[in-house]
Short mmCIF file of C-alpha atoms in Angstrom, two decimals:
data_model
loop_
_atom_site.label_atom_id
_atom_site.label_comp_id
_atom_site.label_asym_id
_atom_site.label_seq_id
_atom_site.Cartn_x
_atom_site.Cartn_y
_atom_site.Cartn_z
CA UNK A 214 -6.62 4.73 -1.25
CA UNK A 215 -7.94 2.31 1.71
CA UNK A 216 -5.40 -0.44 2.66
CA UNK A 217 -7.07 -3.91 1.57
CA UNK A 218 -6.40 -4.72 5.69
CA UNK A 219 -8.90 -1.48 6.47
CA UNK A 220 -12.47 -2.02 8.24
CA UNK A 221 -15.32 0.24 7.43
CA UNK A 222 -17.64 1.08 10.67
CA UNK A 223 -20.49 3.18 10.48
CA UNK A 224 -22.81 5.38 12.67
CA UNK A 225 -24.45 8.90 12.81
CA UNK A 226 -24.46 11.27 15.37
CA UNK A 227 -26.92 14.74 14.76
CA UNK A 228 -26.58 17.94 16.66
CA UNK A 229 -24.41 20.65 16.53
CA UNK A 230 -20.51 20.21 16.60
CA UNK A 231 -19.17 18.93 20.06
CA UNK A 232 -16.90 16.23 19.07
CA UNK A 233 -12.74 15.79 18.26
CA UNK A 234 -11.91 12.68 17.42
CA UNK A 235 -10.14 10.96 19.84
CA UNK A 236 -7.37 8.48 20.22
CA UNK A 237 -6.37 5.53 22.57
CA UNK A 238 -4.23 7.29 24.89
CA UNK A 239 -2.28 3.85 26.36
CA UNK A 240 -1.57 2.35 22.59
CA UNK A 241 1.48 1.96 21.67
CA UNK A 242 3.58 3.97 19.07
CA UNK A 243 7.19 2.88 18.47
CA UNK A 244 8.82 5.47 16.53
CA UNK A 245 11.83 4.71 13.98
CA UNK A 246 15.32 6.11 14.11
CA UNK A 247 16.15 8.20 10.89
CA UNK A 248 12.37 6.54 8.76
CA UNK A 249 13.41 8.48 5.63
CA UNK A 250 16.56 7.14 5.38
CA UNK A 251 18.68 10.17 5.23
CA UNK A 252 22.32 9.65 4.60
CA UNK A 253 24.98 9.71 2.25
CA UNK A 254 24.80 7.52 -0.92
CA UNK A 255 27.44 4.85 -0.92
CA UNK A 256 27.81 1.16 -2.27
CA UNK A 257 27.43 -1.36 1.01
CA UNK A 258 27.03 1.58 3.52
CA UNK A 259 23.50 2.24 5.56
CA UNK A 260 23.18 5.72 7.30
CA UNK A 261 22.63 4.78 10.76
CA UNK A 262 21.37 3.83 13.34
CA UNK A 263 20.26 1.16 10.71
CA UNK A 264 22.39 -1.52 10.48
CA UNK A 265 23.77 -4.29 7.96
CA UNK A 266 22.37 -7.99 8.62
CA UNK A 267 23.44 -9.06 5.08
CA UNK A 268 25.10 -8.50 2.27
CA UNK A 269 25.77 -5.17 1.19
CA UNK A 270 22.49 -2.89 0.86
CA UNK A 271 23.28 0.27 -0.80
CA UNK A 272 22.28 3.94 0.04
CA UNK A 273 20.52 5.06 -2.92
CA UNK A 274 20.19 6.72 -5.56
CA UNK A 275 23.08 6.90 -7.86
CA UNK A 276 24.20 3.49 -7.05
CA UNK A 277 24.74 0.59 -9.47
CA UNK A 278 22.82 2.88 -11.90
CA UNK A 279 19.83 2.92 -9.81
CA UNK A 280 17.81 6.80 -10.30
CA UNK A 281 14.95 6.55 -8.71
CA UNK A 282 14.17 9.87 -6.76
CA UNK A 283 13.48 9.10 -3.03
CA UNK A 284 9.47 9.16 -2.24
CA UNK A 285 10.95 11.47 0.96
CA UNK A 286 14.08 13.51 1.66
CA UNK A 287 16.89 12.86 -0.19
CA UNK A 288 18.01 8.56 0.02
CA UNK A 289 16.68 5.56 0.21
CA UNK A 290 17.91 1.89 0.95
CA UNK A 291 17.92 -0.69 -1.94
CA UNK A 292 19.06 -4.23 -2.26
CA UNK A 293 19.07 -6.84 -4.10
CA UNK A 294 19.18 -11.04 -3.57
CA UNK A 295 19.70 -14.60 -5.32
CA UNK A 296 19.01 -18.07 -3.88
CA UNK A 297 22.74 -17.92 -2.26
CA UNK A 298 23.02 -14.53 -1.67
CA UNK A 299 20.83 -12.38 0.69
CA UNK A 300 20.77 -8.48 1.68
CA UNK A 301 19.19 -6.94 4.36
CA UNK A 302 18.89 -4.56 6.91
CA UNK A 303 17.73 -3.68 10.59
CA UNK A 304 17.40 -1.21 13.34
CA UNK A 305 17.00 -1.60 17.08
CA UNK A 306 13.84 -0.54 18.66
CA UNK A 307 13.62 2.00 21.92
CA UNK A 308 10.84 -0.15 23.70
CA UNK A 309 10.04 -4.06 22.69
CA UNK A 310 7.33 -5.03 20.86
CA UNK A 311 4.30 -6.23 23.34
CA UNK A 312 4.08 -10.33 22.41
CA UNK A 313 0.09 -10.99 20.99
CA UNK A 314 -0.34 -7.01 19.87
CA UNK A 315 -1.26 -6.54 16.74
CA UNK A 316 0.50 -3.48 15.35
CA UNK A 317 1.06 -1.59 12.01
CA UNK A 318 4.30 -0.53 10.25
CA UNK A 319 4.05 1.41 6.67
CA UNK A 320 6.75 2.67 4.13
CA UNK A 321 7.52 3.20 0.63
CA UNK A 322 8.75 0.14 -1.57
CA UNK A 323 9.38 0.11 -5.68
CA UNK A 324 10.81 -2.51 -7.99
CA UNK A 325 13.91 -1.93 -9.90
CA UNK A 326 14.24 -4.15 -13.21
CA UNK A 327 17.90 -3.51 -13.00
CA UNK A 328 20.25 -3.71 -9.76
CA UNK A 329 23.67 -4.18 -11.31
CA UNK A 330 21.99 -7.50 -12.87
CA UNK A 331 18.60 -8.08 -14.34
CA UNK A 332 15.69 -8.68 -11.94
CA UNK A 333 12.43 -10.21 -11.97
CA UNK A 334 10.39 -9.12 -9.25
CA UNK A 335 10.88 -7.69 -5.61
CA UNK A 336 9.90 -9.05 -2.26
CA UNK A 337 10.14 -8.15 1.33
CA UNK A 338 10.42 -9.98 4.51
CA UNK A 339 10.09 -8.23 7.89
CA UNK A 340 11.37 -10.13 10.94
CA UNK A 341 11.84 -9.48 14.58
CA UNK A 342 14.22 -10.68 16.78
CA UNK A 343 16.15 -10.04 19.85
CA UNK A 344 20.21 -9.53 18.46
CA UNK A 345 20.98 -7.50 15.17
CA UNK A 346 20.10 -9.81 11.91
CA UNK A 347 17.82 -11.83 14.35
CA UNK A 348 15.36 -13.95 12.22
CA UNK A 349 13.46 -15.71 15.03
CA UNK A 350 10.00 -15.08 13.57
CA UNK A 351 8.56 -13.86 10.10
CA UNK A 352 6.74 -10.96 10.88
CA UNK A 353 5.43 -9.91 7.26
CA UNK A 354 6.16 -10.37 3.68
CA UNK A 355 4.66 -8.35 0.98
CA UNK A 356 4.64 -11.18 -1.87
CA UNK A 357 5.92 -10.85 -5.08
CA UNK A 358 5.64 -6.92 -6.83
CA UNK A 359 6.86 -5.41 -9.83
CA UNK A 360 5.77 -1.57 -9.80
CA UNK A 361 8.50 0.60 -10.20
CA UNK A 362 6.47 3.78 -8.92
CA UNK A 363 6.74 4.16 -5.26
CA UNK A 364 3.74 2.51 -3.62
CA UNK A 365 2.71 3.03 0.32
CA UNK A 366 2.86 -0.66 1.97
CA UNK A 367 1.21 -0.81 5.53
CA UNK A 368 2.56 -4.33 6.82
CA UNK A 369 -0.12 -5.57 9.54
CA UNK A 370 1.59 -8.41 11.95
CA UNK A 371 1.77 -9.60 15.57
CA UNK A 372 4.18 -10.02 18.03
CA UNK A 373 4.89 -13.60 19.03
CA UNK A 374 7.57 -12.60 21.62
CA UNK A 375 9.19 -9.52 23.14
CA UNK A 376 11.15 -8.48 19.71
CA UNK A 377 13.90 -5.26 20.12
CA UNK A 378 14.73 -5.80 16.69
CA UNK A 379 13.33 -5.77 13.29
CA UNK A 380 15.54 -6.26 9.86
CA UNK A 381 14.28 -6.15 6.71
CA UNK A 382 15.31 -8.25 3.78
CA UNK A 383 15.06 -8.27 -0.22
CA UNK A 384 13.97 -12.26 0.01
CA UNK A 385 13.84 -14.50 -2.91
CA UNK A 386 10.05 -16.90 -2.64
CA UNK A 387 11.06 -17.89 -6.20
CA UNK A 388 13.20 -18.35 -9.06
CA UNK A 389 14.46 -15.71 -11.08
CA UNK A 390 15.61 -16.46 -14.93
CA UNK A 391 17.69 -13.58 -16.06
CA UNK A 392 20.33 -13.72 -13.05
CA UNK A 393 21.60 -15.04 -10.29
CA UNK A 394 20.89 -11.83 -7.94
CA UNK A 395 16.67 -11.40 -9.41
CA UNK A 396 15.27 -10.08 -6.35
CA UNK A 397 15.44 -6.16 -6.17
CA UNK A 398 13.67 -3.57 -4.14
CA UNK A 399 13.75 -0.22 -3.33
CA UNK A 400 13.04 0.84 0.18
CA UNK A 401 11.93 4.72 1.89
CA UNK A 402 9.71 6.36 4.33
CA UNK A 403 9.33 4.84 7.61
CA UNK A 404 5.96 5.19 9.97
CA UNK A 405 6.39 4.36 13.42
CA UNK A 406 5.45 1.22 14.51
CA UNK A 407 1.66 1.72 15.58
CA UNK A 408 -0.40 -0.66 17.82
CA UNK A 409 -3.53 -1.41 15.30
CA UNK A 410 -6.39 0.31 16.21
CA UNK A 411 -9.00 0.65 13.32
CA UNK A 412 -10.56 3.59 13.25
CA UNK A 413 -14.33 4.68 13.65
CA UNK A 414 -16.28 7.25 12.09
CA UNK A 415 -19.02 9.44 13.30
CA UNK A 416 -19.98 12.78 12.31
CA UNK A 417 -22.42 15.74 13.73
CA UNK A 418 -24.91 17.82 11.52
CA UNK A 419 -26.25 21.48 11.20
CA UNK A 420 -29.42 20.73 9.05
CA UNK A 421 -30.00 23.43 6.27
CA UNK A 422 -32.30 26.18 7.49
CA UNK A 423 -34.82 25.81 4.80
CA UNK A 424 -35.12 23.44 2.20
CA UNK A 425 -34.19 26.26 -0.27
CA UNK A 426 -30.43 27.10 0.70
CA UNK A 427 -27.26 25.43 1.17
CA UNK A 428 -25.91 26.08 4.76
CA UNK A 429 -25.71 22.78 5.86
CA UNK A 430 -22.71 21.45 7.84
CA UNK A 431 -20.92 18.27 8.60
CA UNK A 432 -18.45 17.53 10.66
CA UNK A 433 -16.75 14.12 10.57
CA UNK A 434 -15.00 12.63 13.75
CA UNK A 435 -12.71 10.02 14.01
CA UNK A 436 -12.45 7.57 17.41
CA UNK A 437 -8.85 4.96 16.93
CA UNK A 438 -6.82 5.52 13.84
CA UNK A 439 -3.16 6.83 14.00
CA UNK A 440 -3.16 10.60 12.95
CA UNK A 441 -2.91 12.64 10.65
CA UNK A 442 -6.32 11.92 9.07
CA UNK A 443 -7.76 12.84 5.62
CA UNK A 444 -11.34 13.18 5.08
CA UNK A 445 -13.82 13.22 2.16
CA UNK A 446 -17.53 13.63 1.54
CA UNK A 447 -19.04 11.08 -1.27
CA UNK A 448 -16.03 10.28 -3.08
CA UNK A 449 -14.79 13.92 -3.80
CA UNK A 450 -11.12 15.38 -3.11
CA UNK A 451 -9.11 14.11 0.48
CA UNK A 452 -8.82 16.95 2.58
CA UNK A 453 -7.29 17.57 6.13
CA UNK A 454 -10.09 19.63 7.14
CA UNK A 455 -12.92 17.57 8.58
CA UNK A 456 -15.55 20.24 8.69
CA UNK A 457 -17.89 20.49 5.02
CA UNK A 458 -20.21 23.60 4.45
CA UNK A 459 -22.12 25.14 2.57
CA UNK A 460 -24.32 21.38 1.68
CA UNK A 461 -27.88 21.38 0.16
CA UNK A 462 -30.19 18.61 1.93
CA UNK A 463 -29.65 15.74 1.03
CA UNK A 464 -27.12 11.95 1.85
CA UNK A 465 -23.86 11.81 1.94
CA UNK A 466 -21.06 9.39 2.64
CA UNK A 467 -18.67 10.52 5.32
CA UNK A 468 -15.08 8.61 5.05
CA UNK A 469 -11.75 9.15 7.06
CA UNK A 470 -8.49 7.83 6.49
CA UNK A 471 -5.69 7.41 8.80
CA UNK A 472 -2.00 7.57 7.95
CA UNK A 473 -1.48 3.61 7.67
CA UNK A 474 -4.14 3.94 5.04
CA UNK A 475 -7.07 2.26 7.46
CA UNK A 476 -10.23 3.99 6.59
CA UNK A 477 -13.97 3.91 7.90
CA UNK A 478 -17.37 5.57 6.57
CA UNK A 479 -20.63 6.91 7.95
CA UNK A 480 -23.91 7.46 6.02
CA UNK A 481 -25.27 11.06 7.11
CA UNK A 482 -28.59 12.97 6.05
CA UNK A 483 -28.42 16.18 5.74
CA UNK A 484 -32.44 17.80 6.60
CA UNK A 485 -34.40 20.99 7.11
CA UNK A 486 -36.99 21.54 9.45
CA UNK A 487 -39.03 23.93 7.43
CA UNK A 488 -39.95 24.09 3.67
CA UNK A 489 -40.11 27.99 3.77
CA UNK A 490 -37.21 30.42 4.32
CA UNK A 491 -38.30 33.33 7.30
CA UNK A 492 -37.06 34.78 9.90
CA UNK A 493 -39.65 34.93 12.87
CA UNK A 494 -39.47 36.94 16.07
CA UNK A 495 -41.11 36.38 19.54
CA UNK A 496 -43.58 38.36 20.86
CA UNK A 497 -42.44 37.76 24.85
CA UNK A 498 -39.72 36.21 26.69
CA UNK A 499 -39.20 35.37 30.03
CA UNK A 500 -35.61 35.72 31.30
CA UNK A 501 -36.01 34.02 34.77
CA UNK A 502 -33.39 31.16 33.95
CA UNK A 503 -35.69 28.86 33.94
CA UNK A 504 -33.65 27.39 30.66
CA UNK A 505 -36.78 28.43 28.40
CA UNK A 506 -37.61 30.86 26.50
CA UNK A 507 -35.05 32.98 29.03
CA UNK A 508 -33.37 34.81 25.66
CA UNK A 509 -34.92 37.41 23.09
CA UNK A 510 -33.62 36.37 19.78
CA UNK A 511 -35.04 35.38 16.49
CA UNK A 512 -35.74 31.73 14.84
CA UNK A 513 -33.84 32.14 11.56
CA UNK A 514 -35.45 29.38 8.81
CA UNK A 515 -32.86 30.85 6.22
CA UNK A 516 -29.27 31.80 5.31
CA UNK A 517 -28.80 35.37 6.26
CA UNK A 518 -26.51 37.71 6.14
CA UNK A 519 -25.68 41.62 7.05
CA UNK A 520 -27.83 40.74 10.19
CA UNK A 521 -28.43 43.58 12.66
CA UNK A 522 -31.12 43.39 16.02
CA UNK A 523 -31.45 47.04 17.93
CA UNK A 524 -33.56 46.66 20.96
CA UNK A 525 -35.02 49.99 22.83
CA UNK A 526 -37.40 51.04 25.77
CA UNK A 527 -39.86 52.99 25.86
CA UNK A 528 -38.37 55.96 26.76
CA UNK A 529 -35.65 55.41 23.27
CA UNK A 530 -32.80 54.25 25.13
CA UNK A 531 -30.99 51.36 23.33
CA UNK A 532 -30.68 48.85 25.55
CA UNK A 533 -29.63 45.95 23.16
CA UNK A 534 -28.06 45.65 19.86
CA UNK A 535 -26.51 42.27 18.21
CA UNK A 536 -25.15 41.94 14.44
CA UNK A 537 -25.53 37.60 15.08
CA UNK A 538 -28.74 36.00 15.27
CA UNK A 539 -27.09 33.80 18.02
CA UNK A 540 -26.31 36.47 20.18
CA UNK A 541 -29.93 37.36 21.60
CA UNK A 542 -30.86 39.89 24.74
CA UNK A 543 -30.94 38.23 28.23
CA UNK A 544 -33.28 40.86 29.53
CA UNK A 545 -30.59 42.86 31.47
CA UNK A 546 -29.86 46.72 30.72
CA UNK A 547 -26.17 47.87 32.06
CA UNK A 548 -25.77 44.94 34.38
CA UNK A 549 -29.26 45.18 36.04
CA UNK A 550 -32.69 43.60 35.18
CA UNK A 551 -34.67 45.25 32.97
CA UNK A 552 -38.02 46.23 33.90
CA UNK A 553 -40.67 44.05 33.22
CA UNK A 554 -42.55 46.48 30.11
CA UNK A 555 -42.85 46.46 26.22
CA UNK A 556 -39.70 47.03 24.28
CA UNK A 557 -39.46 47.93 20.67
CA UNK A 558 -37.09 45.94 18.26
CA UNK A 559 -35.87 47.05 14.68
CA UNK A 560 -34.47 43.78 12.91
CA UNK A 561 -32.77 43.97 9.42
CA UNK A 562 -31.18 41.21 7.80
CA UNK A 563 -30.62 40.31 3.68
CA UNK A 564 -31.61 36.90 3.13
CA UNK A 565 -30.84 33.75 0.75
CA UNK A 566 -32.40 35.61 -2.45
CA UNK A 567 -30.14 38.47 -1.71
CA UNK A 568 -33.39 40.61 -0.82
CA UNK A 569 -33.18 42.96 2.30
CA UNK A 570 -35.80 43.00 5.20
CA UNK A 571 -36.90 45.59 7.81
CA UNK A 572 -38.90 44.06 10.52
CA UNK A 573 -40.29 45.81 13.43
CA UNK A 574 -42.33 45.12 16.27
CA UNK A 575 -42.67 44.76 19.94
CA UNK A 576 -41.55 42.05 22.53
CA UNK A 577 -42.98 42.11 25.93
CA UNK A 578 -40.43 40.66 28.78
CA UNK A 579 -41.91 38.73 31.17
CA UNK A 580 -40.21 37.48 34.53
#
């Protein structure tokens, strides 16, 4: 699902497949200490290297009759708040936040209608700072949530100052009727902190040979974003593969995702050049590497298969045999030039009806 902070770019890019997708090498990544949360459950107690700025946040589950599985490995962090009470939670950060970068932190949050006492809704508040429990600035807050099903949040802030810390905090933004403590939240599954770059999307095409198969390629390609990426051709399944095959002609809608949920799309075409499926050899080539026509090699309009090209003189000696169409004869014979004369070819190939084909003929080489 794209993050409601994600920007959609656009733009196609035909050929063959040349591109990766490529990242900005000097942006910053912050990784957390121990994201999952992995530690032993226990009332009050954090597994480190987080720390307590408040209260007494539990390691979860099996606490205070709190279940919930962990969205990943085997804890979690939960807390809950009132007006006079608060809990939360921090960690120190190996390099400082750069002040005026925009970055991108995401992790797993649900609501719990019961934390010892009755609660109405849950609510997070990430600050930075520059000592443990530090609230010097409000970084993010998620607002008011009640799910109870994990749901990925990808908090988008900036950096007023040089923060080393960041604590997070169950924080109460309004009154809660059935008790004192009404704020709950559950907390798992740490990114790294990511300097926000939104990604782009381009992709390259192999048009269909003829109009009447299905060989077509794309391949999507992602410039920015924070890996891993997911990618998906008009709205089907996510997949970590970015290469599609076997496509009729036809549009499509290219989208990636990156792992703070940021997405982007490109509108591709898939074409054909010819309206007719056949396979058509030439009748001369000139391998003087002069960049045309230097290779002997069919034009294949069509999806074939079991493809095999035997090339002889005119005295019978084989002097060139290929079972890929891309693989044509540069006009040498055991590392030498071949001599400038007619050579016979036997071509046999099954095509996209499944139909078998013998062609023969002759190809003069030219220098």
């Amino acid at each position: 699902m794209f993050s409601g902070h994600g920007i959609v770019y656009g733009i196609i890019l035909c050929g063959y497949f040349f591109l990766t997708h490529t990242i900005q090498a000097n942006a910053q990544h912050i990784a957390m200490q121990n994201p999952s949360m992995e530690g032993r459950p226990g009332k009050g107690i954090i597994p480190a290297p987080w720390f307590i700025t408040a209260g007494t946040p539990d390691t979860q589950p099996g606490i205070l009759g709190v279940l919930q599985s962990p969205s990943a490995g085997n804890s979690y962090i939960g807390m809950h708040s009132g007006k006079e009470f608060l809990e939360g939670f921090g960690q120190q950060l190996p390099q400082s936040l750069t002040p005026h970068t925009t970055y991108v932190l995401s992790f797993d949050m649900a609501f719990t209608a019961n934390y010892l006492y009755p609660a109405c809704y849950g609510n997070l508040a990430i600050y930075g700072g520059n000592t443990p429990g530090d609230t010097a600035a409000l970084l993010w807050s998620s607002g008011n949530f009640t799910h109870t099903d994990w749901q990925r949040y990808h908090a988008v802030f900036s950096a007023t100052a040089a923060w080393r810390y960041i604590s997070f905090w169950a924080y109460p933004v309004a009154p809660c009727n059935k008790s004192q403590f009404g704020i709950a939240l559950l907390i798992d599954h740490f990114s790294a902190i990511d300097e926000l770059i939104l990604p782009a999307a381009t992709a390259t095409v192999k048009p269909c040979s003829c109009e009447a198969v299905t060989d077509g390629r794309i391949l999507l390609h992602v410039a920015g974003g924070v890996p891993p990426f997911q990618y998906r051709l008009n709205k089907g399944l996510w997949q970590t593969d970015s290469v599609f095959t076997r496509l009729p002609t036809g549009p499509y809608i290219g989208e990636i995702m990156d792992s703070h949920g940021f997405g982007a799309s490109v509108d591709i075409v898939v074409t054909s050049p010819w309206k007719n499926c056949l396979v058509v050899l030439p009748t001369a080539f000139t391998p003087n590497n002069d960049g045309q026509n230097d290779i002997f090699r069919p034009k294949v309009y069509d999806d074939i298969h079991d493809y095999r090209l035997r090339v002889y003189d005119r005295w019978g000696n084989l002097v060139f045999t290929s079972q890929t169409p891309d693989a044509g004869w540069n006009g040498t014979f055991r590392g030498s030039p071949a001599g400038v004369q007619s050579y016979v070819y036997i071509c046999s190939y099954t095509d996209s009806r499944q139909e078998t084909h013998l062609q023969k003929g002759s190809v003069l080489l030219l220098r």
